[in-house]
Short mmCIF file of C-alpha atoms in Angstrom, two decimals:
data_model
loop_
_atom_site.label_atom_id
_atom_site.label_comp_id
_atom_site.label_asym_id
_atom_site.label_seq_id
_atom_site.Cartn_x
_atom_site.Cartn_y
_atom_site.Cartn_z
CA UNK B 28 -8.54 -18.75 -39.55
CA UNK B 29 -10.25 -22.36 -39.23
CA UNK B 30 -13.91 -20.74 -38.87
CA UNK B 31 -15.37 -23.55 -36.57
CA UNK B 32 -18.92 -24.46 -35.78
CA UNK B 33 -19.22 -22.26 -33.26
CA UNK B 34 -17.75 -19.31 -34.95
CA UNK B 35 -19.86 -19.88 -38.23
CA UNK B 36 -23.16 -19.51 -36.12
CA UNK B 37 -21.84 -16.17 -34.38
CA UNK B 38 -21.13 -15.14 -38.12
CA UNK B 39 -24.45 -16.36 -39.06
CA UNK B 40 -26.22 -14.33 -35.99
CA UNK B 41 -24.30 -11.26 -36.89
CA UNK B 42 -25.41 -11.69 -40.59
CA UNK B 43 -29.31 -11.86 -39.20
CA UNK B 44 -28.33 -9.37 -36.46
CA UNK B 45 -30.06 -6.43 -37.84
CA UNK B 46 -33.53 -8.12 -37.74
CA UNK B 47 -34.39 -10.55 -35.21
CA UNK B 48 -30.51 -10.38 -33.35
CA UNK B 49 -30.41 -13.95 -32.51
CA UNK B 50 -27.46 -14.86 -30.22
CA UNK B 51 -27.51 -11.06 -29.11
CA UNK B 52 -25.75 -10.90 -26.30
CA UNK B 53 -23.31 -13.52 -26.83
CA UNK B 54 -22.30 -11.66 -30.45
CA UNK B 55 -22.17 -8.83 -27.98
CA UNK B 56 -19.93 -10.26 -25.60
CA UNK B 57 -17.95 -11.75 -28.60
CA UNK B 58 -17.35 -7.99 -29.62
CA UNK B 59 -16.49 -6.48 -26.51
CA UNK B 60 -13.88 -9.03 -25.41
CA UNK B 61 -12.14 -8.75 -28.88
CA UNK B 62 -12.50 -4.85 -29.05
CA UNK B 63 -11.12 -4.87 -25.18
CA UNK B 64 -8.13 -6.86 -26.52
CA UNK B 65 -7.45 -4.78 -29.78
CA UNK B 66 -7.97 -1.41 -27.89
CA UNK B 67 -5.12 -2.80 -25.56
CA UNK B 68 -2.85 -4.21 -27.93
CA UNK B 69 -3.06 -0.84 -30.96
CA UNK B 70 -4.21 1.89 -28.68
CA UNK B 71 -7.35 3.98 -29.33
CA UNK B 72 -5.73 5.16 -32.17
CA UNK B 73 -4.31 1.76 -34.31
CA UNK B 74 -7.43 -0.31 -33.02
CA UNK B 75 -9.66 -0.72 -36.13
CA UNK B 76 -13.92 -1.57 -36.29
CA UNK B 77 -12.42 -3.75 -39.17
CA UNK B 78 -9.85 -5.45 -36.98
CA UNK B 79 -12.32 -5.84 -34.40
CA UNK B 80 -14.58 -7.68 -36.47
CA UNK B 81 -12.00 -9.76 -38.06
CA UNK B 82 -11.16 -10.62 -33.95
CA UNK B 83 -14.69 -11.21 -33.14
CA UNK B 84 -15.13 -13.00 -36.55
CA UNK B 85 -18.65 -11.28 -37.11
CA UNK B 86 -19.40 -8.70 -40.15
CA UNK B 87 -17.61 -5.37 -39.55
CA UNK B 88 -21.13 -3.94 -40.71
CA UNK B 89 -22.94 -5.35 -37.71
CA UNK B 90 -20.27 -3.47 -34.92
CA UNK B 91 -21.61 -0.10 -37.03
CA UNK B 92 -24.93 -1.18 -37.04
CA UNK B 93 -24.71 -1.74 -33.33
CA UNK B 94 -22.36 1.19 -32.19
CA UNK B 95 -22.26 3.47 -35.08
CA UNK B 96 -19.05 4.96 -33.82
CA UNK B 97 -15.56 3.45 -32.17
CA UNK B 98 -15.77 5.68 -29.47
CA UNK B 99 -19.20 4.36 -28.44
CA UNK B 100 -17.73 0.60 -29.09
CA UNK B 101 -15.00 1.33 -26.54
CA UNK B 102 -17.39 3.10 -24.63
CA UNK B 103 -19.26 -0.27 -23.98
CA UNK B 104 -16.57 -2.12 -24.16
CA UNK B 105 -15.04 -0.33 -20.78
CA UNK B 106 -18.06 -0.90 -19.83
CA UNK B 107 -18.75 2.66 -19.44
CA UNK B 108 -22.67 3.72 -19.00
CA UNK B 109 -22.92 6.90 -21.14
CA UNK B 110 -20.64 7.90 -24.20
CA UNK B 111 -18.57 10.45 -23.17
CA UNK B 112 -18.71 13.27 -25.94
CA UNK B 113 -22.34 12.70 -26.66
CA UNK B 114 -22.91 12.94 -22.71
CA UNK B 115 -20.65 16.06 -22.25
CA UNK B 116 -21.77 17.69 -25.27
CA UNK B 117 -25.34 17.18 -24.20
CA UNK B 118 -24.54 19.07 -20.25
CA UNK B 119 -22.75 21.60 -21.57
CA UNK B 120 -25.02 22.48 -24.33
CA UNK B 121 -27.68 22.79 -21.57
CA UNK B 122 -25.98 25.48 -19.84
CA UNK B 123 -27.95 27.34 -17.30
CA UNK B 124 -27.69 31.24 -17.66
CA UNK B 125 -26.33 32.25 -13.95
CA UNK B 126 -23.29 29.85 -14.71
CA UNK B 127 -20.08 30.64 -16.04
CA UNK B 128 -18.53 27.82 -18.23
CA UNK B 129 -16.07 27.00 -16.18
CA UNK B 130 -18.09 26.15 -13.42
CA UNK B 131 -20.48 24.35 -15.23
CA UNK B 132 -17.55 21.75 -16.54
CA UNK B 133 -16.62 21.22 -13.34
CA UNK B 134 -20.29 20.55 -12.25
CA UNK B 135 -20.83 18.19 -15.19
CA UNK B 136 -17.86 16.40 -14.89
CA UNK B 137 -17.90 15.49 -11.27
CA UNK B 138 -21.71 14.53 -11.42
CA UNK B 139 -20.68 12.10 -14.27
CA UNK B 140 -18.15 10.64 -12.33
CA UNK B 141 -20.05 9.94 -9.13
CA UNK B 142 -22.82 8.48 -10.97
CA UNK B 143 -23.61 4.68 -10.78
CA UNK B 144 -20.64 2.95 -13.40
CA UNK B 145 -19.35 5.81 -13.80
CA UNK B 146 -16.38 5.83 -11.03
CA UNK B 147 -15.70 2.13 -10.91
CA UNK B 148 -14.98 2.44 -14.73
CA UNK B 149 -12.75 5.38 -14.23
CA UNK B 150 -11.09 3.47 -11.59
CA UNK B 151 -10.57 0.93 -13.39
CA UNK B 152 -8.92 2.90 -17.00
CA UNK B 153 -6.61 4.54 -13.86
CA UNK B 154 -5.49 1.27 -12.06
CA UNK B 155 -4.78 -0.13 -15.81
CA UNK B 156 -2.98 3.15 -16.68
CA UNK B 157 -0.76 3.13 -13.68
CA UNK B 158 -0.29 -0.30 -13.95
CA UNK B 159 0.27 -0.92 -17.74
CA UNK B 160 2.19 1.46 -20.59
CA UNK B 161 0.07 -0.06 -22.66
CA UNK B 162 -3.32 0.59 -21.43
CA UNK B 163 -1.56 4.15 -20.12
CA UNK B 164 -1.27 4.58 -24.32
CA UNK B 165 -4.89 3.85 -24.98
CA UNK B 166 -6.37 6.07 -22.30
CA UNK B 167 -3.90 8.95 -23.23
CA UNK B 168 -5.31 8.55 -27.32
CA UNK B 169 -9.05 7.98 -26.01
CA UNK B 170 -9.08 11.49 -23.66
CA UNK B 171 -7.13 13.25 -26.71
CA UNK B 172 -9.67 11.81 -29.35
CA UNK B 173 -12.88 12.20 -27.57
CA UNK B 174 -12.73 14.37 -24.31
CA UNK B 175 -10.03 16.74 -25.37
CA UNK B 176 -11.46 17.07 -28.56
CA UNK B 177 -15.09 17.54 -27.68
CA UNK B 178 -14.22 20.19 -24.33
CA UNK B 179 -12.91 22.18 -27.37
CA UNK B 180 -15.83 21.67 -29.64
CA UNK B 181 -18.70 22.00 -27.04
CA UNK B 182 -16.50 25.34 -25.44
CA UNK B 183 -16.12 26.59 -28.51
CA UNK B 184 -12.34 26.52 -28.16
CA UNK B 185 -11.82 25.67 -31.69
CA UNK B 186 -13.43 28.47 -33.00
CA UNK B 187 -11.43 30.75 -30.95
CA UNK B 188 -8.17 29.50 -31.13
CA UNK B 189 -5.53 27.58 -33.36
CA UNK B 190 -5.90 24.09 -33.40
CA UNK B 191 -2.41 23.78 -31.41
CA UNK B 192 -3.67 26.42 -29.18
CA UNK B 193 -7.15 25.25 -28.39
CA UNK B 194 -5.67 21.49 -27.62
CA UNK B 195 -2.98 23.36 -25.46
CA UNK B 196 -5.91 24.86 -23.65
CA UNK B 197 -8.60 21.45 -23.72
CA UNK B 198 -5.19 19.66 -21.87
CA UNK B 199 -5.14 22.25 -19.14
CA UNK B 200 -8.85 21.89 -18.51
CA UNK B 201 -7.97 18.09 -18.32
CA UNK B 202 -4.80 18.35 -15.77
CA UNK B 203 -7.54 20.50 -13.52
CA UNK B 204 -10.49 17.95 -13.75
CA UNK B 205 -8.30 14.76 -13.96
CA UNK B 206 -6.65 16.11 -10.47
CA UNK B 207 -10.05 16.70 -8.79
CA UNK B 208 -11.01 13.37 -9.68
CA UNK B 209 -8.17 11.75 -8.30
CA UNK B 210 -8.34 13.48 -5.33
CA UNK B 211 -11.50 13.81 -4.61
CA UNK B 212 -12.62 9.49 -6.08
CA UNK B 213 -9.44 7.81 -5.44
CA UNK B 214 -7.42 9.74 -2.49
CA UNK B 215 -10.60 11.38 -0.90
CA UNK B 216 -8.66 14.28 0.39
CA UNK B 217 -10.87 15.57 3.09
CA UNK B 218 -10.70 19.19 1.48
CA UNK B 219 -12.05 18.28 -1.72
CA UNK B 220 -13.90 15.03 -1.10
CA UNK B 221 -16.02 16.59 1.85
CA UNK B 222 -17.77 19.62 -0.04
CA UNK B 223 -20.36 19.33 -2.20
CA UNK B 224 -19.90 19.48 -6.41
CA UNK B 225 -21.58 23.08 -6.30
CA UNK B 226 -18.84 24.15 -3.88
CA UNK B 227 -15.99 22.98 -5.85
CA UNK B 228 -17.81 24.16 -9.25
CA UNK B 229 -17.49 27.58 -7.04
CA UNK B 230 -13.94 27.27 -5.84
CA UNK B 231 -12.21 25.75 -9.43
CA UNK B 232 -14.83 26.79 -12.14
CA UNK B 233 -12.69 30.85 -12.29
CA UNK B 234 -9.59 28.50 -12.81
CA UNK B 235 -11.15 26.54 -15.80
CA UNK B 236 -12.64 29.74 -16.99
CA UNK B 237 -8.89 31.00 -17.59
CA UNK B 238 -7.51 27.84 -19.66
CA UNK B 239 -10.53 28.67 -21.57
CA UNK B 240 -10.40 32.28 -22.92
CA UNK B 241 -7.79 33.91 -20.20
CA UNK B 242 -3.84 34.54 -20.96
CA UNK B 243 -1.83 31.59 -20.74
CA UNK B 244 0.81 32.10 -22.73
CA UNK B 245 1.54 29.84 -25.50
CA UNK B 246 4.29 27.07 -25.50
CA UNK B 247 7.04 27.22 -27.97
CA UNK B 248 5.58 23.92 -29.33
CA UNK B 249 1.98 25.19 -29.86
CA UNK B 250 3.24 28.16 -31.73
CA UNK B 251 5.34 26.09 -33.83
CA UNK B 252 2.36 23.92 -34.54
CA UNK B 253 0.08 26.48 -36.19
CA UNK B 254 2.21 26.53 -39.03
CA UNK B 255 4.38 23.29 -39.52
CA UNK B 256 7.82 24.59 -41.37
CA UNK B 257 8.88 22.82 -44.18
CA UNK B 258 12.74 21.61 -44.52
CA UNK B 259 14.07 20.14 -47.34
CA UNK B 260 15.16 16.89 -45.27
CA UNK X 25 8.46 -12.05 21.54
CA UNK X 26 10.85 -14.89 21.56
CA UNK X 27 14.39 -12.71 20.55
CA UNK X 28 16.46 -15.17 18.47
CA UNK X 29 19.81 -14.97 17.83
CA UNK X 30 19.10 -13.12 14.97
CA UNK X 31 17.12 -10.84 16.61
CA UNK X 32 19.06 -10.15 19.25
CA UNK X 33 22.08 -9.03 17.40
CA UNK X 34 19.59 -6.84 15.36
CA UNK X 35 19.03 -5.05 18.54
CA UNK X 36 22.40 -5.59 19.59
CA UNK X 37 23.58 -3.30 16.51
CA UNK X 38 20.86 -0.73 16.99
CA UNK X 39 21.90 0.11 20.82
CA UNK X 40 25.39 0.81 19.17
CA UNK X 41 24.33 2.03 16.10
CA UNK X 42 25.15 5.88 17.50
CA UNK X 43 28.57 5.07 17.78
CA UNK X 44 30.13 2.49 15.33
CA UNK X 45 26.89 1.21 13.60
CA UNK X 46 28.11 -2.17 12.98
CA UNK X 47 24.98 -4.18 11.10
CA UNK X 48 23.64 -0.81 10.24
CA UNK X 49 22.24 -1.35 6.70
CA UNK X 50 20.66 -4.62 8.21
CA UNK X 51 19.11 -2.60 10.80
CA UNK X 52 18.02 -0.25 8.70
CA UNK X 53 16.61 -2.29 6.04
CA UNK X 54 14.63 -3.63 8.99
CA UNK X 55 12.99 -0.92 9.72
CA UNK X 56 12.25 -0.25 6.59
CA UNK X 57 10.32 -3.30 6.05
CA UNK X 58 8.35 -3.06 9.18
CA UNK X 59 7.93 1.18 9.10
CA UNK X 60 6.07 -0.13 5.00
CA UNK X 61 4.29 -2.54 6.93
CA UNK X 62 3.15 -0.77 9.59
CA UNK X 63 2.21 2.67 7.61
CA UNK X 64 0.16 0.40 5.33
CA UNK X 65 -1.60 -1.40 8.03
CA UNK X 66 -2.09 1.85 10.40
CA UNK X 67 -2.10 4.47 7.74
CA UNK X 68 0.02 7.37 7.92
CA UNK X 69 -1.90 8.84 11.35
CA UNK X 70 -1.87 5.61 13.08
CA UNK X 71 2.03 4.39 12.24
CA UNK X 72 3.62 4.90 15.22
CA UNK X 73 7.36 4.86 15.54
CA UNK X 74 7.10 3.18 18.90
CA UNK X 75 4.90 0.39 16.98
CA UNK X 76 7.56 0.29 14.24
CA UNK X 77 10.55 -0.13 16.54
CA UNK X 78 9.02 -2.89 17.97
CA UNK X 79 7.95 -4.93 14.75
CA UNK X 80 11.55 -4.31 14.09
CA UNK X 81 12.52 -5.28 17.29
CA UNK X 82 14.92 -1.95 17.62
CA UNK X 83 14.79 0.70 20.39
CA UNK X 84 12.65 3.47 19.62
CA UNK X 85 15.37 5.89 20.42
CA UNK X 86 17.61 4.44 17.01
CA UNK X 87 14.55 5.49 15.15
CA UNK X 88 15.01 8.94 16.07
CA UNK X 89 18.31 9.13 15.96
CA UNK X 90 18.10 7.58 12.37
CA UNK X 91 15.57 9.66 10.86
CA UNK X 92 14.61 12.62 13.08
CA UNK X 93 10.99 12.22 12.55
CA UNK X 94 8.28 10.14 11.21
CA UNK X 95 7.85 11.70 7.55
CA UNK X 96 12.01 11.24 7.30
CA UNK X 97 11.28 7.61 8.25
CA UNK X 98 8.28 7.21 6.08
CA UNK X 99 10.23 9.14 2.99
CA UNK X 100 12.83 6.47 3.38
CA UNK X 101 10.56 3.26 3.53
CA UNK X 102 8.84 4.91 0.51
CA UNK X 103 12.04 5.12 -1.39
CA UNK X 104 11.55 8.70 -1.91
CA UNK X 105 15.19 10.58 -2.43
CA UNK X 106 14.16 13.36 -0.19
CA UNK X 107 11.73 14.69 2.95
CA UNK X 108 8.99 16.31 1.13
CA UNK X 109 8.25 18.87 3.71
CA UNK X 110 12.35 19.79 3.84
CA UNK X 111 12.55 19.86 -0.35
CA UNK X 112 9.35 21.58 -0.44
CA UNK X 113 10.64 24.39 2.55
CA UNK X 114 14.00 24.86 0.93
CA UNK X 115 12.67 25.83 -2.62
CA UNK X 116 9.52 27.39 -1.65
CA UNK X 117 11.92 29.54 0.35
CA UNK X 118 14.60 30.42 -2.66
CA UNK X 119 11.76 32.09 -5.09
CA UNK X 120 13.40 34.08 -7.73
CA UNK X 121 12.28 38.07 -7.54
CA UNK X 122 10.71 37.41 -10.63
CA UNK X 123 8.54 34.43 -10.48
CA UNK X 124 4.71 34.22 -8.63
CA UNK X 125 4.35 32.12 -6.12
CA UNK X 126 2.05 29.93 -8.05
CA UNK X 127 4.13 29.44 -10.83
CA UNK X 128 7.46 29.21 -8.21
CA UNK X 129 4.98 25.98 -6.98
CA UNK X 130 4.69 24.59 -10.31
CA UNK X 131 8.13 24.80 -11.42
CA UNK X 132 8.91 23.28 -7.95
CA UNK X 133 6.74 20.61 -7.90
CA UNK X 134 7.23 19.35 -11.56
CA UNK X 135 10.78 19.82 -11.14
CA UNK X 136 11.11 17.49 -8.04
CA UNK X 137 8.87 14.63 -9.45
CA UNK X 138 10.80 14.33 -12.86
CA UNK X 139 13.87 13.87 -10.70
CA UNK X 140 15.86 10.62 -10.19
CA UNK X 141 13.82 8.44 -8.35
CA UNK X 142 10.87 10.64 -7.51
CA UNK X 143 9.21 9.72 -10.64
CA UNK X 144 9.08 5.84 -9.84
CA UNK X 145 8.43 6.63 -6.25
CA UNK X 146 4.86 8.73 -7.27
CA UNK X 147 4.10 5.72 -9.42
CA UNK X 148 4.46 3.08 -7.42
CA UNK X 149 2.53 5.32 -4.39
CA UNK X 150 -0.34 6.19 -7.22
CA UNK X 151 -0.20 2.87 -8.27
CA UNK X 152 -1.16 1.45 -4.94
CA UNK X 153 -3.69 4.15 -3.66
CA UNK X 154 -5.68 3.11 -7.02
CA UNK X 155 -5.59 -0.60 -6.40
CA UNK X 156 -5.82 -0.73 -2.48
CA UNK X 157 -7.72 1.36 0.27
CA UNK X 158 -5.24 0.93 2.47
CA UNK X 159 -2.96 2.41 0.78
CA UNK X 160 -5.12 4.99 -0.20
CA UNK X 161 -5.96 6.02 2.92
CA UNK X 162 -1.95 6.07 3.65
CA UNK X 163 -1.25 8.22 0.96
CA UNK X 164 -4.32 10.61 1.57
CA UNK X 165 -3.12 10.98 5.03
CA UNK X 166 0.69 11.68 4.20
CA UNK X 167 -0.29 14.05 1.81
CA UNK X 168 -3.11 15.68 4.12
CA UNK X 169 -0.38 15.51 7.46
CA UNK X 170 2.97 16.87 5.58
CA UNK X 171 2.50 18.07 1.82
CA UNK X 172 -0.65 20.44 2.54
CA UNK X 173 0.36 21.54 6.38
CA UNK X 174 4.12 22.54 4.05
CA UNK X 175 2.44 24.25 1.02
CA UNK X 176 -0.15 26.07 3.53
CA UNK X 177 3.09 27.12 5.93
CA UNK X 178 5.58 28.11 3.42
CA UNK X 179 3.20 30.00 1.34
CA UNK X 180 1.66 31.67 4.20
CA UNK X 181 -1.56 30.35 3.80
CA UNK X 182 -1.66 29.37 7.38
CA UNK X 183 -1.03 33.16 8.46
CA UNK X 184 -3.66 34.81 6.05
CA UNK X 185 -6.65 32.46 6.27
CA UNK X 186 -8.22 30.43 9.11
CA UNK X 187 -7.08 26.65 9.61
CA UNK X 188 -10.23 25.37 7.82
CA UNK X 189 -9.39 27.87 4.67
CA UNK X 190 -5.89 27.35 4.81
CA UNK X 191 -6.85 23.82 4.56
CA UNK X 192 -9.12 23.84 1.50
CA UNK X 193 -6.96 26.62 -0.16
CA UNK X 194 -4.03 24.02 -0.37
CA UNK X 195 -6.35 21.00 -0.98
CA UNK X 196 -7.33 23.02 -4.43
CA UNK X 197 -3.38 23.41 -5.25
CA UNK X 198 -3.31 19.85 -4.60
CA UNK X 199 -5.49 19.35 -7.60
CA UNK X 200 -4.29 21.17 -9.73
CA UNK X 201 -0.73 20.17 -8.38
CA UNK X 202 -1.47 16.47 -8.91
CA UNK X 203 -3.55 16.54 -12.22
CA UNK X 204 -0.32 18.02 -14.21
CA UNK X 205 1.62 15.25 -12.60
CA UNK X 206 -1.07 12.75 -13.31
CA UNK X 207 -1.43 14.56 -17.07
CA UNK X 208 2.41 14.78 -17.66
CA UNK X 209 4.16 11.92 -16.23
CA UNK X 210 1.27 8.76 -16.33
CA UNK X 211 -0.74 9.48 -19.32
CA UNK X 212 1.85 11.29 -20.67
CA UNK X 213 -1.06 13.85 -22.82
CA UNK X 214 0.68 15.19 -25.52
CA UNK X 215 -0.61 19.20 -24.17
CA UNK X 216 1.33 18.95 -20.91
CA UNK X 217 4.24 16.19 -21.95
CA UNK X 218 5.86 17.80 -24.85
CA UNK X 219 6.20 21.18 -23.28
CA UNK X 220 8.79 22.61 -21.01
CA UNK X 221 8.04 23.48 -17.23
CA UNK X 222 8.84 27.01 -17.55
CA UNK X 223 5.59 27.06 -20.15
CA UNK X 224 3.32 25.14 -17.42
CA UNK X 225 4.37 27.34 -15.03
CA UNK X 226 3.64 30.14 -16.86
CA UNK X 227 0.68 28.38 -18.17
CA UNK X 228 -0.70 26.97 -14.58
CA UNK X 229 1.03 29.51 -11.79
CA UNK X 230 -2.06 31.94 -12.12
CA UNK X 231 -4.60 29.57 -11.23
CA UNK X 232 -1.98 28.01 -8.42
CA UNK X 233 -2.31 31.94 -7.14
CA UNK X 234 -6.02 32.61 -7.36
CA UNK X 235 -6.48 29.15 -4.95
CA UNK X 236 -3.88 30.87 -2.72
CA UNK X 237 -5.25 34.21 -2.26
CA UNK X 238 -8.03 34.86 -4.77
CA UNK X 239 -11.82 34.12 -4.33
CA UNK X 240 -12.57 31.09 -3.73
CA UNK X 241 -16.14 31.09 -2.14
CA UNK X 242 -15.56 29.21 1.15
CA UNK X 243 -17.41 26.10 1.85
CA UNK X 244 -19.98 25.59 4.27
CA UNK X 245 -17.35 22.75 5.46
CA UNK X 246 -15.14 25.36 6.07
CA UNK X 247 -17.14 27.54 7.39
CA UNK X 248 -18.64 25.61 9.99
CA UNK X 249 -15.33 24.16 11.41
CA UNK X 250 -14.20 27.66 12.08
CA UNK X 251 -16.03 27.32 15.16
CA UNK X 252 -17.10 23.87 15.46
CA UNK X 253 -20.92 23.40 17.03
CA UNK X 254 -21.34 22.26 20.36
CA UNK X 255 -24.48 20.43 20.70
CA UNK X 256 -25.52 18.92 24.08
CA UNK X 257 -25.57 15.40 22.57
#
């Protein structure tokens, strides 16, 4: 807690931060090294703007006044180039008429994912999810936070569906896109890696149409969820 | 080239290894460790068992008689506790009256990989193929050579559509196939996790069906390598 010299001036840049941002990018870097660590040690969930700020010892008002939200802190912190829900709700709201919704996710998503810092960083939240139960927790909490939750928001899922229901139906689209990504970025499975996005917005789009609006049948648990019995334990 | 003492009796054991099969664990943990080397260094295609009898200085002939063929042999030096193709045959083949196919897939599939031992094994293989190419282009291969060429054969793909559709019918089950796996057992999404496989399958199986026989708009990939273009250069 011994704030040192060099601490007190990141402090003192972060104080002035909001004006004239002296020592930008190194109370930048400060930030996104402790928010990488915090995000790994809590999860998306537990990690905290205010225990990232205590970490990076700067002014938890200066990480809002810079990111505004967690998502877009981790966001930059994975060194992703776009914020995912603002970026996805953005495509889908631009919808062109001849294209069913289903298609059009599938279109969005994969052109996000082979842009430039796009792939790498999706790579690399995979190899640390494989690799690490840890990082495996705070990629699970992000996509159920952020993707999940937006896909259901920017579908209109939530309007149409209980809240169990419409995550029930945001997780299939996931299990459909996640798999084209890894086989298509990682595997490169000739089949699906050697078409172009249109072609596999044609081929899957019908599929992610269903988890969407068609019958799927509704898991015990997602019934149970709409209305959470009470005991007396 | 020099055969050592060592060697020699390793080679010694394999030539009687049909009969008694004195040293036989030895000789088959040697094979094991040069069949991993070799698949990672050659890829799936390019492992030969000629070329793995020889880094383990055995005669090609105690391969076969070992294994029976190269995706036995690869199976084992994966750790895997059973030959895809044969597991995948065998249930594929005992569908209940009641079940679709597509669903019969996904109960199969998920089934099998939350197994003993199958779990770890798809891991540790997704766990490489995202942090190497070489074993990327391994797994891409075994999946491409024996998973696909099964699902397309014992669902009939192979008889209803042409090799290039067969092809890109199965690669889509692949997705979708892999993403719940990916979904269910690594992230461990709270959608697909904390419901029972009878409720995927009756969730996914549909979609499984329409890449199997619905419409699927054939790519121009496909299309073309119907009949593939002879040009004069």
């Amino acid at each position: 807690m011994n704030a040192g010299a060099h601490v007190s001036e990141r402090r003192s840049s972060g104080r002035r931060a909001a004006g004239r941002r002296p020592g930008d990018s190194g109370t930048r870097a400060a930030i996104g090294e402790a928010a990488r660590a915090q995000f790994a040690d809590f999860g998306y969930h537990g990690a905290t703007i205010r225990g990232i700020a205590a970490a990076a010892d700067v002014d938890p008002a200066l990480i809002h006044h810079y990111y505004g939200t967690k998502e877009a802190l981790f966001a930059d912190a994975m060194r992703l180039p776009v914020v995912p829900s603002e970026m996805l709700t953005a495509a889908l709201a631009n919808r062109p008429d001849d294209s069913g919704l289903g298609s059009h996710l599938v279109r969005t998503a994969l052109t996000l994912w082979e842009s430039a810092g796009v792939k790498d960083t999706f790579l690399g939240l995979l190899r640390s999810a494989v690799t690490s139960e840890q990082a495996s927790v705070m990629l699970r909490e992000f996509i159920a936070d952020t993707i999940l939750a937006t896909v259901a928001k920017a579908t209109g899922l939530d309007k149409q569906w209980s809240p169990a229901e419409s995550e029930f139906r945001a997780t299939l689209v996931a299990t459909q896109m996640l798999g084209l990504a890894l086989t298509r970025l990682v595997l490169g499975l000739p089949g699906v890696a050697e078409v172009s996005v249109d072609e596999l917005a044609t081929a899957v789009g019908p599929s992610v149409d269903r988890y969407l609006t068609g019958d799927i049948g509704l898991p015990a648990r997602a019934s149970r969820r709409k209305r959470p019995a009470r005991t007396s334990r």
